[in-house]
Coordinates of C-alpha atoms in Angstrom, one line a residue:
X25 CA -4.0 4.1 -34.1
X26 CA -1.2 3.0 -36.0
X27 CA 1.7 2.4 -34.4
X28 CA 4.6 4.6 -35.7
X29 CA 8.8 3.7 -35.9
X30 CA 11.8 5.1 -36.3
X31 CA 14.0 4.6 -39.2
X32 CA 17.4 4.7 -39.7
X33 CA 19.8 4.2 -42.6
X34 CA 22.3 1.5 -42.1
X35 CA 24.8 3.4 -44.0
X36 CA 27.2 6.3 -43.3
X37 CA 27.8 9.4 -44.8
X38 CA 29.8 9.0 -47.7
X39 CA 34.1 10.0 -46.2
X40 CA 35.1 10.4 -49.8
X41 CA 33.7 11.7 -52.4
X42 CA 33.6 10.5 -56.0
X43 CA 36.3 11.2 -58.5
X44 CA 35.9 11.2 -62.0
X45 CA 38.3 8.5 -63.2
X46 CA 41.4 8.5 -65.7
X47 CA 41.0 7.9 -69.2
X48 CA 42.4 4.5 -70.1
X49 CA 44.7 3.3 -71.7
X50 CA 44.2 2.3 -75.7
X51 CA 47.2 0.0 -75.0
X52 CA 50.3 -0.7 -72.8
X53 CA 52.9 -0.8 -76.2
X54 CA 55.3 1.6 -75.5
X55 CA 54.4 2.7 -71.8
X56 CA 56.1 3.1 -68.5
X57 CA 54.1 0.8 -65.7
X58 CA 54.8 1.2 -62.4
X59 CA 54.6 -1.5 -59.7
X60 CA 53.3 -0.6 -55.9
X61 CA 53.0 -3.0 -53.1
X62 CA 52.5 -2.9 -49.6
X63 CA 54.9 -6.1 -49.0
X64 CA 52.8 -7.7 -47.7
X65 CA 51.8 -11.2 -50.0
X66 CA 53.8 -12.8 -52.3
X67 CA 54.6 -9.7 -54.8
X68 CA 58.0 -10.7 -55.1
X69 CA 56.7 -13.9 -56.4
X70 CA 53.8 -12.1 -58.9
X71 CA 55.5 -8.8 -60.2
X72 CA 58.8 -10.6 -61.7
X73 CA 55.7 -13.1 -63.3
X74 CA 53.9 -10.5 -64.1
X75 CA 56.2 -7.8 -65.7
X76 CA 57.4 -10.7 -68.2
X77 CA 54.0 -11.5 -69.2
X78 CA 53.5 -7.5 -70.0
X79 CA 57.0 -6.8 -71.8
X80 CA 56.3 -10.3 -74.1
X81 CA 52.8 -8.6 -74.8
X82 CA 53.6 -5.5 -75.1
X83 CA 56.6 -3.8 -77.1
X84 CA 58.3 -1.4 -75.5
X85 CA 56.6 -1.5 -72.0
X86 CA 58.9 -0.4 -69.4
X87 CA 58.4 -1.6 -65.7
X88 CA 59.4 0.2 -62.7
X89 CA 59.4 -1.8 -60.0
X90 CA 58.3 -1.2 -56.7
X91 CA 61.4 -1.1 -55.1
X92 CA 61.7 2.3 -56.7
X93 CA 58.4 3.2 -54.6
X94 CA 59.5 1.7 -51.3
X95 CA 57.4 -0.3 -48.6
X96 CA 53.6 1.6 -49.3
X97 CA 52.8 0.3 -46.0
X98 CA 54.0 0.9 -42.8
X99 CA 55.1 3.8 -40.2
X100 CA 55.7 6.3 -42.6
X101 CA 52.5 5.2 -45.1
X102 CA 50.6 8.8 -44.8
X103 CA 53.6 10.3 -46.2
X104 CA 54.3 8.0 -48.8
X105 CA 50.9 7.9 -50.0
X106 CA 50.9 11.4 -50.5
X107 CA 54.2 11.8 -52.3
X108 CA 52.9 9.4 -55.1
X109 CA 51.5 11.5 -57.3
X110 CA 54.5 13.5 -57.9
X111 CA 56.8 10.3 -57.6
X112 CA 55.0 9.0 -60.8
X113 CA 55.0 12.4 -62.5
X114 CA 58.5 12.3 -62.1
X115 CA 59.4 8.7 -63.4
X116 CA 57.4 9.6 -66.3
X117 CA 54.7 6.6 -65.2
X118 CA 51.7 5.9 -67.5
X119 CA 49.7 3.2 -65.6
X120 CA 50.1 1.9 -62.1
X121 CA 49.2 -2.2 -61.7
X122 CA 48.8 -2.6 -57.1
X123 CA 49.3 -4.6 -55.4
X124 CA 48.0 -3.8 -51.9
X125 CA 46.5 -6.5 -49.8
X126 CA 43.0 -5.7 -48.2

């Protein structure tokens, strides 16, 4: 007789299921990009790098900077997080560059 075994899946259950994704962008000309860090590396070294890389690129781009968003990382992250969709409704934001550690 054959002997017989377990098996098991080394994966978990999926805790978040799959969104369908935003349409992107044709181009950034003319758009309002928002910033997002977590402060935690060297943003305030690559955003000011970055957003004049963008705006000589792209005509028109206008950057809001992640000071307008506030520390995305920290005590009060849950409720930050979860304000963000309607914080970038409200600025009128087109695309989001983040820069969150992992």
């Amino acid at each position: 007789m054959e002997p017989t075994y377990d098996v098991v899946w080394p994966r978990s259950p999926r805790g978040v299921q799959q969104r369908r994704r935003a349409s992107r962008l044709d181009t950034l000309t003319g758009k309002r990009v928002a910033f997002l860090w977590d402060y935690l590396f060297r943003g305030d070294e690559l955003f000011p790098v970055l957003a004049e890389q963008l705006e000589a690129r792209f005509a028109g781009i206008e950057i809001v900077d992640y000071v307008e968003f506030g520390n995305l990382h920290g005590a009060d992250e849950k409720e930050r997080v979860a304000r963000l969709p309607d914080d970038l409704r409200s600025r009128g934001v087109d695309a989001v560059v983040s820069g969150m550690g992992c």
